[in-house]
Every structure is written in C-alpha cells, then in structure tokens.
C-alpha cells in the first residue's frame, strides 16, 4: 500500500506539470469502460479526482476486483493542465524525482510525441513485491493523458537488491504496451 501511495503521489506531482496546447474549457476527456491488454480485459475499479486531475484504476475482470490489493492493473492519469508545460519539462521533472530514489530504475524518454516510462520499483518493507510499470503519455486538446500498465512480481531473495534482472522483462513489456491502441480522447 505504501508503494502504491508513493507511486500515486509521485504521479500526481508529475501530472501537475503536464503539457497541452490551449486547453478548451468545453473539452473533456473521453475514457474507456474496459481495456484489453495481454489477453485480459480490465474494468474500472476506482476513479478519484483532485482539482484538475483524475486517477483511474482498471483491474482484470476475471479476478476479484479490489483497488487495495492487486497484482496487475492499468492506470489512467488525466490532467487538464492549465500550466501548459512541455513534454521536455515533464521529462526533466520525472528525471529529477527518480534521481532521489536511488533503488528505483527508471528509463524515461520522449518518443513520437509521447512521454514513455519504464520503471522498476524495488520491494519495500510494506510492499514485498517488485513492481514493473510502463507508461505512455500524450498531450491532447483537453489536457495531458497517460496510460500505464503495472504488474507486481514476487520477491524471494530478501538480501538481493539488484533490479537489473528485470530489465529484459520490462523492455519486452514496453514493446507490447506500445502496440496497445491509444485509449483516451477528447469530447
């Protein structure tokens, strides 16, 4: 739970710096009810809003949907972003934040007008799993939107603090995630 709260807090801070062209007050985000990825269908399990930002969690519909305890999920972050910052500014902020987390491995880049992230989170005392996150963020007419896939892996070797063993896994996951059709639009 602590890693999830930290993750949400970091992403909330990051979304405050989202980049958009002129934000139209009449334009709103259009989001899916279900998302299909890696042979599973994910359904909306929670939806939180704080001012201009929204955070949605989608969990596999073939499992008990519990926003507090999950192993795989798709997260959508939406920000109307009245600050109009660029993707380069958002990237710089993320790099700064992840430099302060020395045990976390983060690969961040802007590719084809998307902010892409591959993050490996180490286990914590409260969250005993390694978490692999891949994300893609875009500027839309209604704000900045990001879709992310997160999966947790069991962590058996308590003294092993090397996440590099998962670099191939996360690279393959990102390759698959880049093929997922973009799920967010403006209406």
Short mmCIF file of N, CA and C in Angstrom, two decimals:
data_model
loop_
_atom_site.label_atom_id
_atom_site.label_comp_id
_atom_site.label_asym_id
_atom_site.label_seq_id
_atom_site.Cartn_x
_atom_site.Cartn_y
_atom_site.Cartn_z
N UNK A 1 0.83 -1.19 0.00
CA UNK A 1 0.00 0.00 0.00
C UNK A 1 0.88 1.25 0.00
N UNK A 2 2.00 1.19 0.76
CA UNK A 2 2.88 2.35 0.83
C UNK A 2 3.48 2.66 -0.53
N UNK A 3 3.89 1.62 -1.28
CA UNK A 3 4.47 1.86 -2.60
C UNK A 3 3.40 2.42 -3.54
N UNK A 4 2.15 1.95 -3.41
CA UNK A 4 1.08 2.47 -4.25
C UNK A 4 0.81 3.93 -3.92
N UNK A 5 0.78 4.27 -2.62
CA UNK A 5 0.56 5.66 -2.23
C UNK A 5 1.71 6.54 -2.71
N UNK A 6 2.93 6.07 -2.58
CA UNK A 6 4.09 6.83 -3.06
C UNK A 6 4.01 7.00 -4.56
N UNK A 7 3.64 5.93 -5.24
CA UNK A 7 3.53 5.98 -6.69
C UNK A 7 2.47 7.00 -7.11
N UNK A 8 1.31 6.96 -6.47
CA UNK A 8 0.24 7.89 -6.80
C UNK A 8 0.67 9.32 -6.50
N UNK A 9 1.33 9.54 -5.37
CA UNK A 9 1.79 10.88 -5.02
C UNK A 9 2.79 11.40 -6.04
N UNK A 10 3.75 10.56 -6.43
CA UNK A 10 4.74 10.98 -7.43
C UNK A 10 4.04 11.32 -8.74
N UNK A 11 3.11 10.46 -9.16
CA UNK A 11 2.43 10.72 -10.42
C UNK A 11 1.53 11.94 -10.34
N UNK A 12 0.90 12.17 -9.20
CA UNK A 12 0.09 13.38 -9.06
C UNK A 12 0.95 14.62 -9.22
N UNK A 13 2.13 14.61 -8.60
CA UNK A 13 3.05 15.73 -8.74
C UNK A 13 3.47 15.90 -10.19
N UNK A 14 3.71 14.78 -10.84
CA UNK A 14 4.15 14.83 -12.23
C UNK A 14 3.05 15.36 -13.14
N UNK A 15 1.83 14.97 -12.87
CA UNK A 15 0.74 15.40 -13.72
C UNK A 15 0.45 16.88 -13.61
N UNK A 16 0.83 17.49 -12.50
CA UNK A 16 0.65 18.92 -12.36
C UNK A 16 1.50 19.69 -13.36
N UNK A 17 2.49 19.03 -13.93
CA UNK A 17 3.37 19.68 -14.89
C UNK A 17 3.05 19.28 -16.32
N UNK A 18 1.90 18.69 -16.55
CA UNK A 18 1.54 18.19 -17.88
C UNK A 18 1.53 19.30 -18.92
N UNK A 19 1.68 18.88 -20.15
CA UNK A 19 1.79 19.82 -21.25
C UNK A 19 0.57 19.69 -22.16
N UNK A 20 0.00 20.85 -22.56
CA UNK A 20 -1.08 20.85 -23.53
C UNK A 20 -0.99 22.10 -24.37
N UNK A 21 -1.64 22.04 -25.53
CA UNK A 21 -1.86 23.26 -26.27
C UNK A 21 -2.98 23.98 -25.53
N UNK A 22 -3.55 24.98 -26.07
CA UNK A 22 -4.61 25.70 -25.36
C UNK A 22 -5.67 24.73 -24.88
N UNK A 23 -5.99 24.77 -23.60
CA UNK A 23 -7.00 23.90 -23.03
C UNK A 23 -8.37 24.51 -23.26
N UNK A 24 -9.23 23.74 -23.84
CA UNK A 24 -10.58 24.22 -24.09
C UNK A 24 -11.45 23.88 -22.89
N UNK A 25 -12.14 24.87 -22.36
CA UNK A 25 -12.95 24.64 -21.17
C UNK A 25 -14.15 23.75 -21.48
N UNK A 26 -14.54 23.66 -22.76
CA UNK A 26 -15.69 22.82 -23.10
C UNK A 26 -15.27 21.40 -23.46
N UNK A 27 -13.98 21.16 -23.60
CA UNK A 27 -13.49 19.85 -23.99
C UNK A 27 -13.18 19.01 -22.74
N UNK A 28 -13.64 17.77 -22.74
CA UNK A 28 -13.38 16.88 -21.61
C UNK A 28 -12.78 15.57 -22.11
N UNK A 29 -12.20 14.83 -21.19
CA UNK A 29 -11.60 13.55 -21.53
C UNK A 29 -12.67 12.50 -21.77
N UNK A 30 -12.43 11.68 -22.76
CA UNK A 30 -13.28 10.52 -23.03
C UNK A 30 -12.44 9.29 -22.74
N UNK A 31 -12.91 8.46 -21.80
CA UNK A 31 -12.13 7.30 -21.36
C UNK A 31 -12.93 6.02 -21.58
N UNK A 32 -12.23 4.90 -21.73
CA UNK A 32 -12.93 3.63 -21.96
C UNK A 32 -13.50 3.06 -20.67
N UNK A 33 -14.52 2.23 -20.81
CA UNK A 33 -15.06 1.49 -19.67
C UNK A 33 -14.24 0.23 -19.41
N UNK A 34 -13.66 -0.32 -20.49
CA UNK A 34 -12.85 -1.53 -20.40
C UNK A 34 -11.63 -1.35 -21.29
N UNK A 35 -10.53 -2.03 -20.90
CA UNK A 35 -9.31 -2.00 -21.70
C UNK A 35 -8.82 -3.44 -21.84
N UNK A 36 -8.48 -3.83 -23.05
CA UNK A 36 -7.98 -5.18 -23.31
C UNK A 36 -6.47 -5.11 -23.53
N UNK A 37 -5.72 -5.91 -22.73
CA UNK A 37 -4.27 -5.95 -22.87
C UNK A 37 -3.75 -7.32 -22.43
N UNK A 38 -2.86 -7.87 -23.21
CA UNK A 38 -2.23 -9.17 -22.93
C UNK A 38 -3.25 -10.27 -22.64
N UNK A 39 -4.30 -10.31 -23.44
CA UNK A 39 -5.29 -11.37 -23.31
C UNK A 39 -6.26 -11.22 -22.17
N UNK A 40 -6.20 -10.11 -21.45
CA UNK A 40 -7.13 -9.88 -20.34
C UNK A 40 -7.94 -8.62 -20.59
N UNK A 41 -9.13 -8.62 -20.02
CA UNK A 41 -9.97 -7.44 -20.07
C UNK A 41 -9.94 -6.78 -18.69
N UNK A 42 -9.62 -5.50 -18.67
CA UNK A 42 -9.52 -4.74 -17.43
C UNK A 42 -10.74 -3.83 -17.32
N UNK A 43 -11.35 -3.81 -16.14
CA UNK A 43 -12.54 -2.99 -15.90
C UNK A 43 -12.22 -1.94 -14.84
N UNK A 44 -12.93 -0.84 -14.90
CA UNK A 44 -12.69 0.26 -13.97
C UNK A 44 -13.02 -0.17 -12.55
N UNK A 45 -12.02 -0.04 -11.66
CA UNK A 45 -12.19 -0.43 -10.26
C UNK A 45 -12.26 0.78 -9.34
N UNK A 46 -11.64 1.89 -9.74
CA UNK A 46 -11.72 3.10 -8.93
C UNK A 46 -11.49 4.32 -9.82
N UNK A 47 -12.03 5.45 -9.36
CA UNK A 47 -11.91 6.72 -10.08
C UNK A 47 -11.84 7.83 -9.03
N UNK A 48 -10.69 8.48 -8.96
CA UNK A 48 -10.50 9.57 -8.00
C UNK A 48 -10.21 10.86 -8.75
N UNK A 49 -10.70 11.97 -8.22
CA UNK A 49 -10.46 13.26 -8.84
C UNK A 49 -10.00 14.25 -7.78
N UNK A 50 -8.98 15.03 -8.14
CA UNK A 50 -8.47 16.09 -7.29
C UNK A 50 -8.24 17.30 -8.17
N UNK A 51 -9.06 18.31 -8.02
CA UNK A 51 -9.00 19.52 -8.84
C UNK A 51 -9.01 19.15 -10.33
N UNK A 52 -7.94 19.50 -11.05
CA UNK A 52 -7.89 19.26 -12.49
C UNK A 52 -7.42 17.85 -12.86
N UNK A 53 -7.10 17.04 -11.86
CA UNK A 53 -6.52 15.73 -12.13
C UNK A 53 -7.47 14.60 -11.78
N UNK A 54 -7.36 13.52 -12.57
CA UNK A 54 -8.13 12.31 -12.31
C UNK A 54 -7.19 11.11 -12.34
N UNK A 55 -7.49 10.13 -11.53
CA UNK A 55 -6.71 8.89 -11.47
C UNK A 55 -7.71 7.74 -11.53
N UNK A 56 -7.56 6.86 -12.51
CA UNK A 56 -8.45 5.72 -12.66
C UNK A 56 -7.63 4.44 -12.62
N UNK A 57 -8.17 3.43 -11.97
CA UNK A 57 -7.52 2.13 -11.88
C UNK A 57 -8.44 1.09 -12.51
N UNK A 58 -7.88 0.33 -13.45
CA UNK A 58 -8.59 -0.76 -14.10
C UNK A 58 -7.92 -2.07 -13.68
N UNK A 59 -8.73 -3.04 -13.27
CA UNK A 59 -8.21 -4.34 -12.83
C UNK A 59 -8.82 -5.45 -13.69
N UNK A 60 -8.13 -6.60 -13.78
CA UNK A 60 -8.66 -7.71 -14.58
C UNK A 60 -10.05 -8.11 -14.10
N UNK A 61 -10.97 -8.29 -15.05
CA UNK A 61 -12.34 -8.65 -14.66
C UNK A 61 -12.48 -10.12 -14.29
N UNK A 62 -11.43 -10.92 -14.53
CA UNK A 62 -11.51 -12.33 -14.17
C UNK A 62 -11.00 -12.60 -12.76
N UNK A 63 -10.62 -11.56 -12.06
CA UNK A 63 -10.14 -11.69 -10.69
C UNK A 63 -11.03 -10.86 -9.77
N UNK A 64 -10.91 -11.08 -8.50
CA UNK A 64 -11.65 -10.27 -7.54
C UNK A 64 -11.13 -8.83 -7.64
N UNK A 65 -11.99 -7.91 -8.03
CA UNK A 65 -11.60 -6.52 -8.22
C UNK A 65 -11.49 -5.84 -6.86
N UNK A 66 -10.26 -5.53 -6.47
CA UNK A 66 -10.02 -4.89 -5.19
C UNK A 66 -8.95 -3.82 -5.38
N UNK A 67 -9.32 -2.54 -5.36
CA UNK A 67 -8.36 -1.46 -5.58
C UNK A 67 -7.25 -1.39 -4.53
N UNK A 68 -7.41 -2.05 -3.41
CA UNK A 68 -6.39 -2.03 -2.36
C UNK A 68 -5.34 -3.12 -2.55
N UNK A 69 -5.72 -4.24 -3.14
CA UNK A 69 -4.82 -5.39 -3.30
C UNK A 69 -4.94 -5.91 -4.72
N UNK A 70 -3.92 -5.70 -5.53
CA UNK A 70 -3.94 -6.17 -6.90
C UNK A 70 -2.53 -6.54 -7.34
N UNK A 71 -2.46 -7.37 -8.38
CA UNK A 71 -1.18 -7.81 -8.92
C UNK A 71 -0.90 -7.20 -10.29
N UNK A 72 -1.94 -6.92 -11.06
CA UNK A 72 -1.80 -6.30 -12.37
C UNK A 72 -2.88 -5.25 -12.50
N UNK A 73 -2.54 -4.14 -13.12
CA UNK A 73 -3.55 -3.11 -13.31
C UNK A 73 -3.14 -2.14 -14.39
N UNK A 74 -4.15 -1.48 -14.92
CA UNK A 74 -3.94 -0.39 -15.87
C UNK A 74 -4.42 0.87 -15.19
N UNK A 75 -3.58 1.88 -15.21
CA UNK A 75 -3.91 3.15 -14.59
C UNK A 75 -3.98 4.23 -15.66
N UNK A 76 -4.94 5.09 -15.51
CA UNK A 76 -5.06 6.24 -16.40
C UNK A 76 -4.99 7.49 -15.54
N UNK A 77 -4.12 8.41 -15.94
CA UNK A 77 -3.99 9.69 -15.28
C UNK A 77 -4.39 10.77 -16.27
N UNK A 78 -5.23 11.68 -15.83
CA UNK A 78 -5.71 12.77 -16.68
C UNK A 78 -5.47 14.09 -15.97
N UNK A 79 -5.03 15.08 -16.73
CA UNK A 79 -4.76 16.39 -16.15
C UNK A 79 -5.15 17.45 -17.17
N UNK A 80 -6.06 18.34 -16.81
CA UNK A 80 -6.45 19.43 -17.71
C UNK A 80 -5.30 20.40 -17.93
N UNK A 81 -4.37 20.42 -16.99
CA UNK A 81 -3.12 21.16 -17.06
C UNK A 81 -3.26 22.58 -17.58
N UNK A 82 -3.59 23.43 -16.70
CA UNK A 82 -3.68 24.85 -17.04
C UNK A 82 -2.31 25.51 -17.07
N UNK A 83 -1.24 24.77 -16.72
CA UNK A 83 0.11 25.34 -16.69
C UNK A 83 0.80 25.33 -18.04
N UNK A 84 0.35 24.52 -18.99
CA UNK A 84 0.88 24.49 -20.36
C UNK A 84 2.38 24.21 -20.43
N UNK A 85 2.86 23.22 -19.74
CA UNK A 85 4.28 22.86 -19.80
C UNK A 85 4.53 21.85 -20.92
N UNK A 86 5.76 21.78 -21.38
CA UNK A 86 6.10 20.90 -22.49
C UNK A 86 6.41 19.49 -22.00
N UNK A 87 6.44 18.55 -22.94
CA UNK A 87 6.83 17.18 -22.59
C UNK A 87 8.27 17.16 -22.08
N UNK A 88 9.12 18.00 -22.64
CA UNK A 88 10.51 18.08 -22.18
C UNK A 88 10.57 18.53 -20.72
N UNK A 89 9.73 19.47 -20.34
CA UNK A 89 9.69 19.92 -18.94
C UNK A 89 9.19 18.80 -18.03
N UNK A 90 8.19 18.08 -18.48
CA UNK A 90 7.66 16.95 -17.71
C UNK A 90 8.73 15.88 -17.55
N UNK A 91 9.46 15.58 -18.62
CA UNK A 91 10.54 14.60 -18.58
C UNK A 91 11.61 15.02 -17.58
N UNK A 92 11.99 16.29 -17.61
CA UNK A 92 13.03 16.78 -16.68
C UNK A 92 12.58 16.64 -15.23
N UNK A 93 11.32 16.92 -14.95
CA UNK A 93 10.81 16.78 -13.58
C UNK A 93 10.85 15.32 -13.14
N UNK A 94 10.43 14.42 -14.00
CA UNK A 94 10.46 13.00 -13.65
C UNK A 94 11.89 12.52 -13.40
N UNK A 95 12.81 12.94 -14.25
CA UNK A 95 14.21 12.55 -14.05
C UNK A 95 14.71 13.03 -12.69
N UNK A 96 14.35 14.24 -12.32
CA UNK A 96 14.75 14.80 -11.03
C UNK A 96 14.17 13.97 -9.88
N UNK A 97 12.91 13.61 -9.99
CA UNK A 97 12.25 12.83 -8.93
C UNK A 97 12.88 11.45 -8.79
N UNK A 98 13.15 10.79 -9.91
CA UNK A 98 13.71 9.44 -9.83
C UNK A 98 15.16 9.43 -9.41
N UNK A 99 15.89 10.52 -9.60
CA UNK A 99 17.26 10.60 -9.08
C UNK A 99 17.26 10.57 -7.56
N UNK A 100 16.17 10.99 -6.95
CA UNK A 100 16.04 10.99 -5.50
C UNK A 100 15.63 9.61 -4.96
N UNK A 101 15.39 8.67 -5.84
CA UNK A 101 15.01 7.30 -5.47
C UNK A 101 16.08 6.35 -6.01
N UNK A 102 17.23 6.26 -5.36
CA UNK A 102 18.37 5.54 -5.92
C UNK A 102 18.14 4.05 -6.19
N UNK A 103 17.23 3.42 -5.51
CA UNK A 103 17.00 1.99 -5.73
C UNK A 103 16.00 1.73 -6.86
N UNK A 104 15.31 2.77 -7.32
CA UNK A 104 14.37 2.65 -8.42
C UNK A 104 15.12 2.83 -9.73
N UNK A 105 14.80 1.98 -10.70
CA UNK A 105 15.40 2.10 -12.03
C UNK A 105 14.36 2.68 -12.96
N UNK A 106 14.69 3.80 -13.60
CA UNK A 106 13.74 4.49 -14.47
C UNK A 106 14.38 4.80 -15.82
N UNK A 107 13.70 4.42 -16.86
CA UNK A 107 14.08 4.80 -18.22
C UNK A 107 12.96 5.70 -18.73
N UNK A 108 13.29 6.96 -18.98
CA UNK A 108 12.31 7.97 -19.37
C UNK A 108 12.75 8.59 -20.69
N UNK A 109 11.79 8.78 -21.59
CA UNK A 109 12.13 9.40 -22.87
C UNK A 109 10.88 9.93 -23.56
N UNK A 110 11.10 10.85 -24.48
CA UNK A 110 10.02 11.33 -25.35
C UNK A 110 10.27 10.71 -26.71
N UNK A 111 9.27 9.95 -27.19
CA UNK A 111 9.35 9.26 -28.48
C UNK A 111 8.05 9.51 -29.23
N UNK A 112 8.14 10.01 -30.45
CA UNK A 112 6.94 10.23 -31.28
C UNK A 112 5.86 11.00 -30.54
N UNK A 113 6.23 12.10 -29.92
CA UNK A 113 5.29 12.95 -29.17
C UNK A 113 4.58 12.23 -28.03
N UNK A 114 5.24 11.22 -27.47
CA UNK A 114 4.74 10.53 -26.28
C UNK A 114 5.83 10.55 -25.23
N UNK A 115 5.43 10.75 -23.99
CA UNK A 115 6.34 10.61 -22.86
C UNK A 115 6.23 9.16 -22.41
N UNK A 116 7.33 8.42 -22.55
CA UNK A 116 7.32 7.00 -22.22
C UNK A 116 8.20 6.73 -21.02
N UNK A 117 7.73 5.81 -20.19
CA UNK A 117 8.46 5.46 -18.96
C UNK A 117 8.50 3.95 -18.80
N UNK A 118 9.65 3.47 -18.34
CA UNK A 118 9.81 2.08 -17.90
C UNK A 118 10.42 2.19 -16.50
N UNK A 119 9.67 1.76 -15.50
CA UNK A 119 10.09 1.93 -14.11
C UNK A 119 10.11 0.58 -13.40
N UNK A 120 11.19 0.32 -12.67
CA UNK A 120 11.31 -0.86 -11.82
C UNK A 120 11.40 -0.36 -10.37
N UNK A 121 10.36 -0.65 -9.60
CA UNK A 121 10.33 -0.27 -8.18
C UNK A 121 10.79 -1.44 -7.32
N UNK A 122 11.70 -1.20 -6.40
CA UNK A 122 12.15 -2.28 -5.51
C UNK A 122 11.08 -2.61 -4.47
N UNK A 123 11.20 -3.77 -3.85
CA UNK A 123 10.27 -4.09 -2.76
C UNK A 123 10.53 -3.16 -1.56
N UNK A 124 9.50 -2.97 -0.79
CA UNK A 124 9.62 -2.17 0.43
C UNK A 124 9.23 -3.06 1.60
N UNK A 125 9.38 -2.54 2.78
CA UNK A 125 9.01 -3.31 3.97
C UNK A 125 7.52 -3.65 3.95
N UNK A 126 6.72 -2.71 3.47
CA UNK A 126 5.27 -2.93 3.44
C UNK A 126 4.83 -3.68 2.19
N UNK A 127 5.41 -3.34 1.04
CA UNK A 127 5.06 -3.99 -0.23
C UNK A 127 6.21 -4.91 -0.61
N UNK A 128 6.00 -6.21 -0.49
CA UNK A 128 7.06 -7.20 -0.64
C UNK A 128 7.37 -7.58 -2.09
N UNK A 129 6.75 -6.92 -3.06
CA UNK A 129 6.93 -7.27 -4.46
C UNK A 129 7.75 -6.23 -5.20
N UNK A 130 8.33 -6.66 -6.31
CA UNK A 130 8.94 -5.74 -7.25
C UNK A 130 7.82 -5.32 -8.19
N UNK A 131 7.76 -4.04 -8.52
CA UNK A 131 6.71 -3.56 -9.40
C UNK A 131 7.33 -3.06 -10.70
N UNK A 132 6.79 -3.53 -11.82
CA UNK A 132 7.21 -3.10 -13.15
C UNK A 132 6.11 -2.22 -13.72
N UNK A 133 6.46 -1.01 -14.12
CA UNK A 133 5.50 -0.07 -14.69
C UNK A 133 5.98 0.39 -16.05
N UNK A 134 5.07 0.40 -17.01
CA UNK A 134 5.35 1.01 -18.31
C UNK A 134 4.23 2.01 -18.58
N UNK A 135 4.57 3.15 -19.17
CA UNK A 135 3.54 4.16 -19.41
C UNK A 135 3.80 4.94 -20.69
N UNK A 136 2.71 5.51 -21.19
CA UNK A 136 2.75 6.38 -22.36
C UNK A 136 1.84 7.56 -22.07
N UNK A 137 2.37 8.77 -22.25
CA UNK A 137 1.59 9.98 -22.01
C UNK A 137 1.58 10.87 -23.23
N UNK A 138 0.44 11.50 -23.48
CA UNK A 138 0.28 12.37 -24.65
C UNK A 138 -0.43 13.66 -24.27
N UNK A 139 -0.16 14.67 -25.08
CA UNK A 139 -0.91 15.92 -25.00
C UNK A 139 -2.12 15.80 -25.90
N UNK A 140 -3.26 16.16 -25.38
CA UNK A 140 -4.50 16.18 -26.13
C UNK A 140 -5.09 17.58 -26.04
N UNK A 141 -6.10 17.86 -26.82
CA UNK A 141 -6.73 19.17 -26.76
C UNK A 141 -7.32 19.47 -25.39
N UNK A 142 -7.73 18.44 -24.65
CA UNK A 142 -8.37 18.63 -23.35
C UNK A 142 -7.39 18.51 -22.19
N UNK A 143 -6.11 18.25 -22.46
CA UNK A 143 -5.13 18.16 -21.39
C UNK A 143 -4.11 17.08 -21.65
N UNK A 144 -3.40 16.69 -20.60
CA UNK A 144 -2.41 15.63 -20.69
C UNK A 144 -3.04 14.34 -20.19
N UNK A 145 -2.80 13.24 -20.92
CA UNK A 145 -3.34 11.94 -20.54
C UNK A 145 -2.21 10.92 -20.56
N UNK A 146 -2.25 10.02 -19.59
CA UNK A 146 -1.24 8.96 -19.53
C UNK A 146 -1.92 7.65 -19.21
N UNK A 147 -1.50 6.62 -19.90
CA UNK A 147 -1.98 5.27 -19.63
C UNK A 147 -0.77 4.45 -19.19
N UNK A 148 -0.97 3.65 -18.17
CA UNK A 148 0.14 2.92 -17.57
C UNK A 148 -0.30 1.49 -17.26
N UNK A 149 0.62 0.57 -17.44
CA UNK A 149 0.39 -0.82 -17.05
C UNK A 149 1.37 -1.13 -15.93
N UNK A 150 0.88 -1.71 -14.85
CA UNK A 150 1.72 -2.07 -13.70
C UNK A 150 1.48 -3.53 -13.36
N UNK A 151 2.58 -4.23 -13.08
CA UNK A 151 2.48 -5.63 -12.67
C UNK A 151 3.49 -5.85 -11.54
N UNK A 152 3.10 -6.67 -10.60
CA UNK A 152 3.95 -6.96 -9.44
C UNK A 152 4.52 -8.36 -9.57
N UNK A 153 5.79 -8.50 -9.21
CA UNK A 153 6.45 -9.78 -9.26
C UNK A 153 6.88 -10.16 -7.85
N UNK A 154 6.71 -11.42 -7.50
CA UNK A 154 7.12 -11.89 -6.18
C UNK A 154 8.62 -11.71 -6.00
N UNK A 155 9.00 -11.37 -4.81
CA UNK A 155 10.39 -11.10 -4.49
C UNK A 155 10.82 -12.08 -3.43
N UNK A 156 11.69 -13.03 -3.80
CA UNK A 156 12.08 -14.08 -2.88
C UNK A 156 13.40 -13.84 -2.17
N UNK A 157 14.39 -13.30 -2.86
CA UNK A 157 15.72 -13.13 -2.27
C UNK A 157 15.77 -11.83 -1.49
N UNK A 158 15.54 -11.90 -0.20
CA UNK A 158 15.41 -10.70 0.63
C UNK A 158 16.65 -9.82 0.63
N UNK A 159 17.82 -10.39 0.48
CA UNK A 159 19.04 -9.59 0.53
C UNK A 159 19.48 -9.09 -0.84
N UNK A 160 18.86 -9.57 -1.89
CA UNK A 160 19.22 -9.17 -3.24
C UNK A 160 18.52 -7.85 -3.59
N UNK A 161 19.29 -6.81 -3.82
CA UNK A 161 18.70 -5.50 -4.14
C UNK A 161 18.97 -5.11 -5.59
N UNK A 162 19.15 -6.08 -6.45
CA UNK A 162 19.50 -5.82 -7.84
C UNK A 162 18.27 -6.01 -8.72
N UNK A 163 17.76 -4.93 -9.27
CA UNK A 163 16.59 -4.99 -10.13
C UNK A 163 16.96 -5.21 -11.60
N UNK A 164 18.24 -5.18 -11.91
CA UNK A 164 18.65 -5.27 -13.31
C UNK A 164 18.22 -6.58 -13.96
N UNK A 165 17.96 -7.60 -13.18
CA UNK A 165 17.49 -8.88 -13.73
C UNK A 165 16.14 -8.71 -14.43
N UNK A 166 15.42 -7.64 -14.14
CA UNK A 166 14.09 -7.42 -14.71
C UNK A 166 14.12 -6.48 -15.92
N UNK A 167 15.30 -6.01 -16.30
CA UNK A 167 15.38 -5.05 -17.42
C UNK A 167 14.87 -5.65 -18.73
N UNK A 168 15.18 -6.90 -19.01
CA UNK A 168 14.66 -7.53 -20.23
C UNK A 168 13.15 -7.67 -20.17
N UNK A 169 12.63 -8.04 -19.00
CA UNK A 169 11.18 -8.19 -18.82
C UNK A 169 10.45 -6.87 -19.09
N UNK A 170 10.99 -5.79 -18.54
CA UNK A 170 10.29 -4.52 -18.70
C UNK A 170 10.42 -3.99 -20.13
N UNK A 171 11.54 -4.27 -20.79
CA UNK A 171 11.71 -3.86 -22.19
C UNK A 171 10.71 -4.59 -23.09
N UNK A 172 10.51 -5.88 -22.85
CA UNK A 172 9.52 -6.65 -23.61
C UNK A 172 8.10 -6.16 -23.33
N UNK A 173 7.84 -5.85 -22.07
CA UNK A 173 6.54 -5.35 -21.68
C UNK A 173 6.25 -4.01 -22.36
N UNK A 174 7.25 -3.14 -22.43
CA UNK A 174 7.08 -1.84 -23.08
C UNK A 174 6.82 -2.02 -24.57
N UNK A 175 7.49 -2.97 -25.18
CA UNK A 175 7.29 -3.23 -26.60
C UNK A 175 5.83 -3.63 -26.86
N UNK A 176 5.28 -4.50 -26.02
CA UNK A 176 3.87 -4.90 -26.15
C UNK A 176 2.94 -3.73 -25.86
N UNK A 177 3.28 -2.95 -24.83
CA UNK A 177 2.43 -1.83 -24.42
C UNK A 177 2.38 -0.75 -25.50
N UNK A 178 3.47 -0.56 -26.23
CA UNK A 178 3.49 0.41 -27.32
C UNK A 178 2.54 0.03 -28.45
N UNK A 179 2.17 -1.23 -28.54
CA UNK A 179 1.25 -1.70 -29.57
C UNK A 179 -0.22 -1.55 -29.16
N UNK A 180 -0.46 -1.27 -27.89
CA UNK A 180 -1.82 -1.07 -27.42
C UNK A 180 -2.39 0.19 -28.05
N UNK A 181 -3.58 0.07 -28.60
CA UNK A 181 -4.23 1.24 -29.20
C UNK A 181 -4.43 2.31 -28.14
N UNK A 182 -4.25 3.58 -28.53
CA UNK A 182 -4.44 4.68 -27.60
C UNK A 182 -5.90 4.68 -27.15
N UNK A 183 -6.14 4.81 -25.86
CA UNK A 183 -7.46 4.60 -25.26
C UNK A 183 -8.19 5.89 -24.85
N UNK A 184 -7.55 7.04 -24.96
CA UNK A 184 -8.11 8.27 -24.41
C UNK A 184 -8.30 9.30 -25.51
N UNK A 185 -9.40 10.01 -25.47
CA UNK A 185 -9.69 11.04 -26.46
C UNK A 185 -10.34 12.23 -25.75
N UNK A 186 -10.63 13.27 -26.53
CA UNK A 186 -11.35 14.43 -26.00
C UNK A 186 -12.72 14.49 -26.66
N UNK A 187 -13.69 14.98 -25.92
CA UNK A 187 -15.03 15.14 -26.49
C UNK A 187 -15.54 16.54 -26.24
#
